[in-house]
CSV table of C-alpha atoms and ligand atoms in Angstrom, one decimal:
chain,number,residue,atom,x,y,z
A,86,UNK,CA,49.7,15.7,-16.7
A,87,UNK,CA,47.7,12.7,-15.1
A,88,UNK,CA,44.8,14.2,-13.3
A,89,UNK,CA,45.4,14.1,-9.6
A,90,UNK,CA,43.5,14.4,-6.3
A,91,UNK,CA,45.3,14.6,-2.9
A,92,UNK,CA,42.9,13.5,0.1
A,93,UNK,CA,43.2,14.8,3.5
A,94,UNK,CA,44.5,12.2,5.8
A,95,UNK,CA,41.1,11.2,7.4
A,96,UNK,CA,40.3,10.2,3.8
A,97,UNK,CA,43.3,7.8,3.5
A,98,UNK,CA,42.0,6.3,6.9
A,99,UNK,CA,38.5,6.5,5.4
A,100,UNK,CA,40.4,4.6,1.9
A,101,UNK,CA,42.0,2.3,4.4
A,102,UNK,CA,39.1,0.8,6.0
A,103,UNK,CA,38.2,-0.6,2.8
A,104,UNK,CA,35.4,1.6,1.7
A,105,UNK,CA,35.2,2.9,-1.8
A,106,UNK,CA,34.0,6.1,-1.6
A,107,UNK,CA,35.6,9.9,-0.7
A,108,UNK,CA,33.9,12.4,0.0
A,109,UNK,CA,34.1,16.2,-1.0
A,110,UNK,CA,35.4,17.2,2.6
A,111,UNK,CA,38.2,14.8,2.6
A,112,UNK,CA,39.8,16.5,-0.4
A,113,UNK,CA,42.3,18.7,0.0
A,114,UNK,CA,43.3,19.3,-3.5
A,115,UNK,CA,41.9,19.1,-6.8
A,116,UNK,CA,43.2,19.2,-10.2
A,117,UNK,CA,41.3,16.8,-12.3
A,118,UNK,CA,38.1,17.8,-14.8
A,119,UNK,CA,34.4,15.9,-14.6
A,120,UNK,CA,34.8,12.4,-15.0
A,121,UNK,CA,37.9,12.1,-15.3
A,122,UNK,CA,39.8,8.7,-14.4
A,123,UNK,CA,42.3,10.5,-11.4
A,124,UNK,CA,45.5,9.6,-9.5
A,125,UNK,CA,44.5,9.2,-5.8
A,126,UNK,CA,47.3,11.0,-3.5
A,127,UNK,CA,47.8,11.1,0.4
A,128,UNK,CA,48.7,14.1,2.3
A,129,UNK,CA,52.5,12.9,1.9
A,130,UNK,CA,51.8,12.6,-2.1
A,131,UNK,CA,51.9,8.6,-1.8
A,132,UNK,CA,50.3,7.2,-4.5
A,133,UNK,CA,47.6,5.6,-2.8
A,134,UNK,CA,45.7,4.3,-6.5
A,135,UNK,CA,43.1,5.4,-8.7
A,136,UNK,CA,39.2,6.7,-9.1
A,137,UNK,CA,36.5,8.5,-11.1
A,138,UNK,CA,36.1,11.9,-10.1
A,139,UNK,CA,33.2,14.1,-9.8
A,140,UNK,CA,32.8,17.7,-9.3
A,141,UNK,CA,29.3,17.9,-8.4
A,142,UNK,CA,28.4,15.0,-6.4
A,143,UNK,CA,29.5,14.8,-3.0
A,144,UNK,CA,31.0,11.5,-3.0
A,145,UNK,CA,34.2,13.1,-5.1
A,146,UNK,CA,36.3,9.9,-5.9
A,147,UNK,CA,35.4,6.5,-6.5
A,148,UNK,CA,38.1,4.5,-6.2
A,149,UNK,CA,38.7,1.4,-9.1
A,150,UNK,CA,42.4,0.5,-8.2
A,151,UNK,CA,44.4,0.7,-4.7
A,152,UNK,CA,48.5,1.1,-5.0
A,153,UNK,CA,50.4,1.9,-7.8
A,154,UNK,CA,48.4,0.6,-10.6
A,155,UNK,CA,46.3,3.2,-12.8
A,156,UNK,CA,43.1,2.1,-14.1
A,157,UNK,CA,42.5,2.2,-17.9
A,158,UNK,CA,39.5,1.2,-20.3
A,159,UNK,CA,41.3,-2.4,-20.0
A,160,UNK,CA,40.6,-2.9,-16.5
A,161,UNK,CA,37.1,-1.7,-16.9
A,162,UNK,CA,36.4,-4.2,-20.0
A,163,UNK,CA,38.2,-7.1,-17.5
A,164,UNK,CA,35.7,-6.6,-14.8
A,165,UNK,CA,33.0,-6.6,-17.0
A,166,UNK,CA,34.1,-10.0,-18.5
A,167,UNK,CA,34.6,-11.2,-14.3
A,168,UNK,CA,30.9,-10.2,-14.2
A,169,UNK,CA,29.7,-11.5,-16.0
A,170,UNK,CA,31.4,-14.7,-16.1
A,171,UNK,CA,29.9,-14.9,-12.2
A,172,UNK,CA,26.4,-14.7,-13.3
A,173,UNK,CA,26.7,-17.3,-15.7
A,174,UNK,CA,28.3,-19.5,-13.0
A,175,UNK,CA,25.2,-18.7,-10.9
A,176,UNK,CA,23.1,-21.0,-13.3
A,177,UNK,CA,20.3,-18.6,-12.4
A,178,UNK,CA,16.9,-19.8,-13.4
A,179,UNK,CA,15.8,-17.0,-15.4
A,180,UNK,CA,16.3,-15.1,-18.9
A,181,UNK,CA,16.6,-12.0,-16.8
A,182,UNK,CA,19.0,-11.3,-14.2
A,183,UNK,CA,21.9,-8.6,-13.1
A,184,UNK,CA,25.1,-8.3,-14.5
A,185,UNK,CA,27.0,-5.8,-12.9
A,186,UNK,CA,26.3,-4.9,-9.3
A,187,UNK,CA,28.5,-1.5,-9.6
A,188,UNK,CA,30.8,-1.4,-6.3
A,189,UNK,CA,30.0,-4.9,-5.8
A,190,UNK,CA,32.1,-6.1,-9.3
A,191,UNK,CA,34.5,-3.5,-8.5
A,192,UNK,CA,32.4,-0.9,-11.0
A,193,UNK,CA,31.3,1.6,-8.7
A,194,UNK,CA,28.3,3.3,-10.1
A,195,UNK,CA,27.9,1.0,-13.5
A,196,UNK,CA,24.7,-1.1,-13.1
A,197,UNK,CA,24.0,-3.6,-16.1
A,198,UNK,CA,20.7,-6.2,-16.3
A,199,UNK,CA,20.1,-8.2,-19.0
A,200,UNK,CA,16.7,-9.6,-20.2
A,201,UNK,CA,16.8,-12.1,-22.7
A,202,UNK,CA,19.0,-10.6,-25.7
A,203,UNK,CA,19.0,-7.4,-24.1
A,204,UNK,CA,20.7,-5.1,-21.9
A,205,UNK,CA,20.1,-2.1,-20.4
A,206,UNK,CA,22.7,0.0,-18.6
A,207,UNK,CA,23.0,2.7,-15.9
A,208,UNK,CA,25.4,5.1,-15.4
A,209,UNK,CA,25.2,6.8,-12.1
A,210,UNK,CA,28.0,8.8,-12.0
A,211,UNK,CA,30.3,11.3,-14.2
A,212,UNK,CA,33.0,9.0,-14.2
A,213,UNK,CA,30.7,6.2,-15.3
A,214,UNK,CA,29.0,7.8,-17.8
A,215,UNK,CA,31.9,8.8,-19.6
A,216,UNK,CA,33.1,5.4,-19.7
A,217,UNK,CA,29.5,4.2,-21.0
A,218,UNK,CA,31.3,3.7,-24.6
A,219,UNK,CA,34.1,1.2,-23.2
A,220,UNK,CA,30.9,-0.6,-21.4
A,221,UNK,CA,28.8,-1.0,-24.8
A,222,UNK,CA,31.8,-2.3,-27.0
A,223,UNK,CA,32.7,-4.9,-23.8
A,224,UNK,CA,28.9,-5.3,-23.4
A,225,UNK,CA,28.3,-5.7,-27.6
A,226,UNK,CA,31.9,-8.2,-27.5
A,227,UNK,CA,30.2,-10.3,-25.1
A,228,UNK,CA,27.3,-10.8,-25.0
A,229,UNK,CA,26.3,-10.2,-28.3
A,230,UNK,CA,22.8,-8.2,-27.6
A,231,UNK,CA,19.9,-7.2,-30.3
A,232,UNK,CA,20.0,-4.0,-28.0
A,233,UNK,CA,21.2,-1.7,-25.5
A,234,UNK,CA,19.2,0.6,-23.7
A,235,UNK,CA,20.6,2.9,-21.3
A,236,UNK,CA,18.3,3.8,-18.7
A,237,UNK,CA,20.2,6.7,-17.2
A,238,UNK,CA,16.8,8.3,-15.9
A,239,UNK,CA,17.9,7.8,-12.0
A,240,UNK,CA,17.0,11.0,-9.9
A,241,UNK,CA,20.9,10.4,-8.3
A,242,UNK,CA,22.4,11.3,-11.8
A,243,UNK,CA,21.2,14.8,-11.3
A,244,UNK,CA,22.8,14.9,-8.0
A,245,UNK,CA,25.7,14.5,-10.5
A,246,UNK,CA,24.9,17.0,-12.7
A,247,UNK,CA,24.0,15.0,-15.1
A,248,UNK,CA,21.1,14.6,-17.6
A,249,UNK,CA,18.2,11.9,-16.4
A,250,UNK,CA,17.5,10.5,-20.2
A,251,UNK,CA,16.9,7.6,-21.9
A,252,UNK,CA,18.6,6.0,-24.9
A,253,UNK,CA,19.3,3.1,-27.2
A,254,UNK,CA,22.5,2.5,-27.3
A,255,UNK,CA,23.3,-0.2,-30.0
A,256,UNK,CA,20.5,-2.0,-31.6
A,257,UNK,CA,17.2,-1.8,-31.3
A,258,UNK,CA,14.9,-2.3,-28.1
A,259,UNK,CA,11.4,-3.2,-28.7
A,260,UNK,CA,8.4,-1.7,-27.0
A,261,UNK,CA,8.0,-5.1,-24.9
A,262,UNK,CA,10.6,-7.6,-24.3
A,263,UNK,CA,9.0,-11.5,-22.8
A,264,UNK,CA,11.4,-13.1,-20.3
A,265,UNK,CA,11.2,-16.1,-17.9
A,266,UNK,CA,11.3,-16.2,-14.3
A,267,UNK,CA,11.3,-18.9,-12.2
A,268,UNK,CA,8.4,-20.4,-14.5
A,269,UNK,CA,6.4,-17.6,-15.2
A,270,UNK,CA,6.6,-15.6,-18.2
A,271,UNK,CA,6.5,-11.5,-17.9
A,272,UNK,CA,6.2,-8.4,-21.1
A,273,UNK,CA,9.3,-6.2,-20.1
A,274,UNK,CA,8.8,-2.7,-20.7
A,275,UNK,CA,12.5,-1.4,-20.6
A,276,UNK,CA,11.7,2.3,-21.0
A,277,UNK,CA,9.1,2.6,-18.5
A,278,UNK,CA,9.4,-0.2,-16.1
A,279,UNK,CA,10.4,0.2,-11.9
A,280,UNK,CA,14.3,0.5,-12.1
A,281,UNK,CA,15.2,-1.5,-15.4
A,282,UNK,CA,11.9,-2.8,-15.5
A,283,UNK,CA,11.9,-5.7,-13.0
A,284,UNK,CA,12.6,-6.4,-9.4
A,285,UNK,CA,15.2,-8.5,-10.1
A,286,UNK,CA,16.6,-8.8,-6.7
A,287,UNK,CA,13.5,-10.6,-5.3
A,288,UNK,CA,14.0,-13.4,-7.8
A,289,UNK,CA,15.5,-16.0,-5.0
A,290,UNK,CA,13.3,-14.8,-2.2
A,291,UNK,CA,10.0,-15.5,-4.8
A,292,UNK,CA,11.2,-18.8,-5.0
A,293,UNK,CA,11.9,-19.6,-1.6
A,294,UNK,CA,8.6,-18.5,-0.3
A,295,UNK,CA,6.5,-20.2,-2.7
A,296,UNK,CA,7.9,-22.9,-0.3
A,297,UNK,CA,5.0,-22.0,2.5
A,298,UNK,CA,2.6,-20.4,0.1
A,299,UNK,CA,-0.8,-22.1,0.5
A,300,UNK,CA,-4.8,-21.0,1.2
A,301,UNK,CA,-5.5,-18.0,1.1
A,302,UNK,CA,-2.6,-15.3,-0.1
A,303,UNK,CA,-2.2,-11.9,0.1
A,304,UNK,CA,0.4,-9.6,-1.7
A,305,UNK,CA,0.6,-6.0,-0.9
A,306,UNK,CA,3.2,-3.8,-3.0
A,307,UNK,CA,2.4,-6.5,-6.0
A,308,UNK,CA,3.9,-4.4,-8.9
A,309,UNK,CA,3.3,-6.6,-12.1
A,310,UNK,CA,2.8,-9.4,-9.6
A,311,UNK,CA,6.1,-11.3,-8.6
A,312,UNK,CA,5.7,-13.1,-5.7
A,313,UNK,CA,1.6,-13.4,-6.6
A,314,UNK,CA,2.7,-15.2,-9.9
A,315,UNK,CA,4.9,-17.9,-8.7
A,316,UNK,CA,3.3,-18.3,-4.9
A,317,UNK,CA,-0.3,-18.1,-6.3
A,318,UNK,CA,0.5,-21.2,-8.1
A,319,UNK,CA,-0.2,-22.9,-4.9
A,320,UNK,CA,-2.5,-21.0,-3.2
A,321,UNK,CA,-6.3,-21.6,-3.0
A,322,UNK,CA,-7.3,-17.7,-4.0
A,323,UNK,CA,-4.5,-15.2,-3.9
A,324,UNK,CA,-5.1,-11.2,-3.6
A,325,UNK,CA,-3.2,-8.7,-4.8
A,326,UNK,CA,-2.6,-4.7,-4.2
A,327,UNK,CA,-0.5,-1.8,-5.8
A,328,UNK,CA,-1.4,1.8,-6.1
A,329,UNK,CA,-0.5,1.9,-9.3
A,330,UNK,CA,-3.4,1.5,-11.9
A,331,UNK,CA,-0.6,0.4,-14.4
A,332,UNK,CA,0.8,-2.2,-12.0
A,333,UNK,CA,-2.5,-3.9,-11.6
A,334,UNK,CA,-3.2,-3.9,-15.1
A,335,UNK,CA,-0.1,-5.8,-15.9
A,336,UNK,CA,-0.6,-8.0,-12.8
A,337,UNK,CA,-3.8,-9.0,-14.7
A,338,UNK,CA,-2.0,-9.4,-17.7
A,339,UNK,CA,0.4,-11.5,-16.4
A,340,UNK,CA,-2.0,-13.5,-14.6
A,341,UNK,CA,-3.9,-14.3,-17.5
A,342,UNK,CA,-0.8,-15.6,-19.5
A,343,UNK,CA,0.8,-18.0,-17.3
A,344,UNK,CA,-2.5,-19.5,-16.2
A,345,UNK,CA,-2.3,-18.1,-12.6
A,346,UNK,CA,-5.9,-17.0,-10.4
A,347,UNK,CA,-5.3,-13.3,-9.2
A,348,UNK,CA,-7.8,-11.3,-7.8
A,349,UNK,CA,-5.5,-7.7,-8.8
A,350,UNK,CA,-6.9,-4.9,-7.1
A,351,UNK,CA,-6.1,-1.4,-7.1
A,352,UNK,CA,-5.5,0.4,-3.6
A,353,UNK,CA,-3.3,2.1,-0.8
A,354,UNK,CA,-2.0,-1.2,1.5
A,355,UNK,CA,-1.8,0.7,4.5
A,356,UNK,CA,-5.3,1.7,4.1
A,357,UNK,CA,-6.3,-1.7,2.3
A,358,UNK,CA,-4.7,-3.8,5.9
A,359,UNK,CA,-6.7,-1.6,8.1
A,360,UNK,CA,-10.0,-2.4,5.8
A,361,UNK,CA,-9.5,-6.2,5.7
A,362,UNK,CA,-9.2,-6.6,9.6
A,363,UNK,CA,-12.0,-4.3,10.2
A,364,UNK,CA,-14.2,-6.7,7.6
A,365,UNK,CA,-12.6,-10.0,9.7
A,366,UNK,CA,-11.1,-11.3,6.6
A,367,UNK,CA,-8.1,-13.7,7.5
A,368,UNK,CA,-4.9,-14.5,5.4
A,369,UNK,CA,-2.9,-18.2,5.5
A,370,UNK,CA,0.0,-16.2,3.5
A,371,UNK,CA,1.0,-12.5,3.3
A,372,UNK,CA,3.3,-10.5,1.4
A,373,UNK,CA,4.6,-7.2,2.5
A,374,UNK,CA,7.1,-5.6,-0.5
A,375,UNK,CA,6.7,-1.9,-0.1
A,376,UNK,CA,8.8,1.1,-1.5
A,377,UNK,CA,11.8,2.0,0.4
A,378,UNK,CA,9.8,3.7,2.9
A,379,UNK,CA,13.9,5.6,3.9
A,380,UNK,CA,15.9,6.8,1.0
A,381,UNK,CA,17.7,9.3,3.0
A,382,UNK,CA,18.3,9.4,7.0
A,383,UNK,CA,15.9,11.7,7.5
A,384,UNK,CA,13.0,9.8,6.3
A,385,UNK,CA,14.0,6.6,9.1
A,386,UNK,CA,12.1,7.9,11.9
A,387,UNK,CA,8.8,7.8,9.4
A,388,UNK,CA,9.6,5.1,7.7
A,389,UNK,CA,9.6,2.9,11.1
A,390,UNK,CA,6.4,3.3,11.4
A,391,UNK,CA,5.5,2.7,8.0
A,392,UNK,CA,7.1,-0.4,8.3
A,393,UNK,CA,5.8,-1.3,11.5
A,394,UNK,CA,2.4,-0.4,11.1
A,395,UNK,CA,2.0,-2.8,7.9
A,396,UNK,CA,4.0,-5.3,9.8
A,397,UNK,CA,1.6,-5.1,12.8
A,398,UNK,CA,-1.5,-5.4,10.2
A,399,UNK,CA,-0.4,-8.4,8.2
A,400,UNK,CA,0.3,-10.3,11.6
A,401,UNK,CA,-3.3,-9.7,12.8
A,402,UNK,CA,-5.1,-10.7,9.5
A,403,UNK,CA,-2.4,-14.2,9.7
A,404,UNK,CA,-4.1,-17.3,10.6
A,405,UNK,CA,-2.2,-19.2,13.0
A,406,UNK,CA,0.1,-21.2,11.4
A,407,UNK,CA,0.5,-18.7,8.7
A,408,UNK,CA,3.7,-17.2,6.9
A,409,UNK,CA,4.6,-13.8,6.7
A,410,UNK,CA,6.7,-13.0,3.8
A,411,UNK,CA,7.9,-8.9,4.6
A,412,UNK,CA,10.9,-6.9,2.8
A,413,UNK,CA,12.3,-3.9,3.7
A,414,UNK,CA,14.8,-2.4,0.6
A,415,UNK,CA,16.0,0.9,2.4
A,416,UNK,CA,19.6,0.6,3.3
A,417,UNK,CA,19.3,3.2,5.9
A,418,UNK,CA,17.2,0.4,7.7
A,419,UNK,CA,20.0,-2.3,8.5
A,420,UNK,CA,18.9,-5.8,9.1
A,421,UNK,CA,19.2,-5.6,12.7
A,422,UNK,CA,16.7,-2.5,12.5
A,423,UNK,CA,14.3,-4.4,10.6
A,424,UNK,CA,14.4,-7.3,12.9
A,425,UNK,CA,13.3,-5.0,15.8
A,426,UNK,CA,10.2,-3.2,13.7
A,427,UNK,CA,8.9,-6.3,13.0
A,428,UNK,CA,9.4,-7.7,16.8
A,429,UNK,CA,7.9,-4.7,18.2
A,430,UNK,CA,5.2,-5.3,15.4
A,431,UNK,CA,4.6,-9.0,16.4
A,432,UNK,CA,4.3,-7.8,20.3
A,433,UNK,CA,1.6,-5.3,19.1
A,434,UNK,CA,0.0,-8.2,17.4
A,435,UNK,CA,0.1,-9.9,20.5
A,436,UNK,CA,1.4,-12.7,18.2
A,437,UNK,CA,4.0,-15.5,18.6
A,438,UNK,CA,6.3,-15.2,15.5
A,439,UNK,CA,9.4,-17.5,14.6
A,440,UNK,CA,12.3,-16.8,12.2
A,441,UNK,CA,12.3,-19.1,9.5
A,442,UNK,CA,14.5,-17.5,6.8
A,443,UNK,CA,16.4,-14.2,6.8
A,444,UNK,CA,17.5,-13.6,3.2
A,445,UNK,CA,18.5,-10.7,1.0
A,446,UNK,CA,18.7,-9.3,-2.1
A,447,UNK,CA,19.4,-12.0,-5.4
A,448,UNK,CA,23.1,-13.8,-5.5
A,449,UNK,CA,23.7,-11.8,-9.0
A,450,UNK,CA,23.3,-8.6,-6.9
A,451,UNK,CA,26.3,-9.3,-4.0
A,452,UNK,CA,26.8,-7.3,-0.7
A,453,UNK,CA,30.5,-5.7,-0.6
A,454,UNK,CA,31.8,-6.4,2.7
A,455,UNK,CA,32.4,-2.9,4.5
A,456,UNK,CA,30.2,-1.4,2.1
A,457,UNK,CA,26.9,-1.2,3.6
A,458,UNK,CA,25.2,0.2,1.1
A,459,UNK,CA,25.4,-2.5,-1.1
A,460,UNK,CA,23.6,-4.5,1.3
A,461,UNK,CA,20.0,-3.0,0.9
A,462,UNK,CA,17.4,-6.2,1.2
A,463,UNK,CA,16.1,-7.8,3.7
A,464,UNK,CA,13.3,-10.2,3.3
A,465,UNK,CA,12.2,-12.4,6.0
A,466,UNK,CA,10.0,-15.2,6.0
A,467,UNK,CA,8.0,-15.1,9.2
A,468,UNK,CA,5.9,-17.8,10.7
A,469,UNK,CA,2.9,-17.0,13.4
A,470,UNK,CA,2.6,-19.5,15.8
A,471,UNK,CA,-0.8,-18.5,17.7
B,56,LIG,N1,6.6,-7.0,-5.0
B,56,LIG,C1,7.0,-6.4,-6.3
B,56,LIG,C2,7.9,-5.1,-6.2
B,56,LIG,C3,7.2,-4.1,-5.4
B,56,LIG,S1,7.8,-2.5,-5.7
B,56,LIG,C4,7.8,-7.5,-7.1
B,56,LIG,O1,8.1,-8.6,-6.6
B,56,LIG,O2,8.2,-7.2,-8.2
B,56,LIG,C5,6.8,-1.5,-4.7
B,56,LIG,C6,5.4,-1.3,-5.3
B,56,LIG,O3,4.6,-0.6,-4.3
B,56,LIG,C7,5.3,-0.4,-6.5
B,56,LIG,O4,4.7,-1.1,-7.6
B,56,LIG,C8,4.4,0.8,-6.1
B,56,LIG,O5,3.5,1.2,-7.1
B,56,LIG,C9,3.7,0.2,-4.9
B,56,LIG,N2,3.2,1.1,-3.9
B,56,LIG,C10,3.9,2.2,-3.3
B,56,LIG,N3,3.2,2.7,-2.3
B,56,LIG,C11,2.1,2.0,-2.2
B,56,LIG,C12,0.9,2.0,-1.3
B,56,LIG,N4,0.9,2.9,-0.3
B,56,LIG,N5,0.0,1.1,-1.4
B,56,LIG,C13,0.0,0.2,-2.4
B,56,LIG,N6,1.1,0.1,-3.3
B,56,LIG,C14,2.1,1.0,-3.2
């Protein structure tokens, strides 16, 4: 017997509209195990195509094929190789970059970065993870790595009911892995690093703003110092925050090694903004990268004025004629949302701000049209006019 799931009919509407996911209170009927690869039925038993099931989480079905057609370990190994072969189309200037964007490359829940001749891998969902074999011999067939890690520590795979652990795979992954980016060399730490140990996604939107770098820069939410690295290159003295004694250190590191001037300072940015204006100190470029202030919906009403507040700051302590670089990475703020924090920021300010770029995350991380979630960056590049 092929596993099967019938969904309610406001599912099929839900499956319909194009988006990917079905929840636990659009099932009607289930007779599938964990993880399983299921049949996707309609009220009427139309066979309406096929998705990993979960029995914890409550997005129940993920779909991977629409109509008749059954997905296998084929179809997964295809879309791997379609991946793939987009990224290396990209001609991306960096030995570190995203592979698979899960629902994005039509591999809901799989995410898959490389970094140099490595690869590490996440698999955020029950479905997924029992699949992770089929990725690692696609992955191995490839690409050819010295190692795979599998960084399945993600707080969302216990919402799954799965372990949060990390693993080599195949291979062996050192302690510190160097890769390039955009010009400036960075020590990976796979095991411990943010996500899979680099922002990736900001790649593009580090370039692009090194564009208006210039005088005096400062970077709040630095990390190991991407945007300080390659927009300090142009800068007269460029400052640099992060709460994280660990993050500072590296930024230090990194500074060091690629020949870049970083003051790297350890310290709360919201208290850090407030401190600088008090002291009258003035910025000709400013970087605002923070956390995602909303992971869930309850956490937007706070997380507006998070993002406000440091908006509002960095505008006062920009000089006239200054660029604002700010980010926002919580998908439950849409861009639209984001545009008005930073407006009601700027009027706060009492500043004059233009719109000089809106951009998003990196091309190797695509948005899925009608899939929201996938779209999850916004970076703006702001310009103060007086
Ligand atoms: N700009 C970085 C990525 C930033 S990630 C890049 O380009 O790679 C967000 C960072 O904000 C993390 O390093 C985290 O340690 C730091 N952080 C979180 N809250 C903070 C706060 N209140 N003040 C300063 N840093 C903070």
């Amino acid at each position: 017997m092929i596993p099967t799931i019938v969904i309610s009919a406001r599912g099929e509407e839900r499956l319909r509209g194009g988006h990917p996911w079905i929840y636990r209170a659009d099932v009607a009927e289930a007779r599938a195990a964990a993880g399983d690869i299921v049949q996707v039925r309609s009220p009427r038993g139309q066979m309406l195509g096929s998705a990993l099931f979960s029995d914890r989480s409550q997005i129940t079905l993920r779909m991977l094929t629409y109509g008749e057609a059954l997905a296998d370990e084929a179809l997964i190994r295809r879309r791997i190789e379609a991946a793939i072969a987009f990224r290396t189309s990209l001609a991306i200037d960096a030995t570190a970059y995203r592979l698979v964007h899960g629902e994005a490359d039509l591999l809901p829940s799989l995410i898959v970065d490389r970094y140099g001749d490595y690869v590490v891998v996440q698999a955020l969902s029950q479905g997924m993870d029992r699949l992770l074999p089929v990725v690692v011999s696609a992955l191995t067939e490839l690409l050819h790595p010295r190692g795979i890690l599998a960084r399945n520590d993600p707080r969302a795979r216990v919402l799954d009911g799965l372990e949060q652990r990390v693993d080599v795979l195949a291979g062996d992954v050192p302690d510190a892995v160097t890769i390039t980016e955009t010009g400036i060399e960075y020590d990976v730490d796979l095991r411990h690093g943010q996500k899979t140990g680099l922002f990736l996604d900001q790649r593009e939107n580090r370039a692009a703003a090194a564009a208006y770098a210039r005088g005096r820069m400062l970077d709040c939410f630095s990390y190991n110092g991407g945007f300080a690295l390659v927009m300090g290159r142009k800068c007269k003295e460029t400052i640099a925050f992060d709460v994280s004694e660990d993050a500072v250190a590296r930024v230090k590191t990194n500074a060091a090694r690629n020949g870049v001037a970083i003051d790297a300072r350890v310290g709360n940015v919201f208290d850090e903004l407030r401190g600088l204006d008090r002291t009258g100190e003035r910025f000709d470029t400013i970087v605002l990268d923070p956390p995602a202030f909303a992971k869930n919906k309850a956490a937007v009403t706070n997380a507006r004025a998070g993002y406000k507040e440091i908006n509002l700051r960095a505008l006062k302590l920009l000089n006239p004629g200054g660029t604002l670089v700010t980010c926002s990475c919580s998908y439950n703020i849409n861009e639209a949302a984001f545009a008005e924090i930073v407006y009601d920021a700027s009027v706060d300010a009492q500043a004059k701000v233009t719109v000089v770029e809106k951009r998003m995350q990196g091309r190797d991380h695509p948005v899925l049209l009608g899939v929201p979630e996938t779209y999850y960056l916004k970076c703006f590049i702001l310009r103060k006019l007086a």
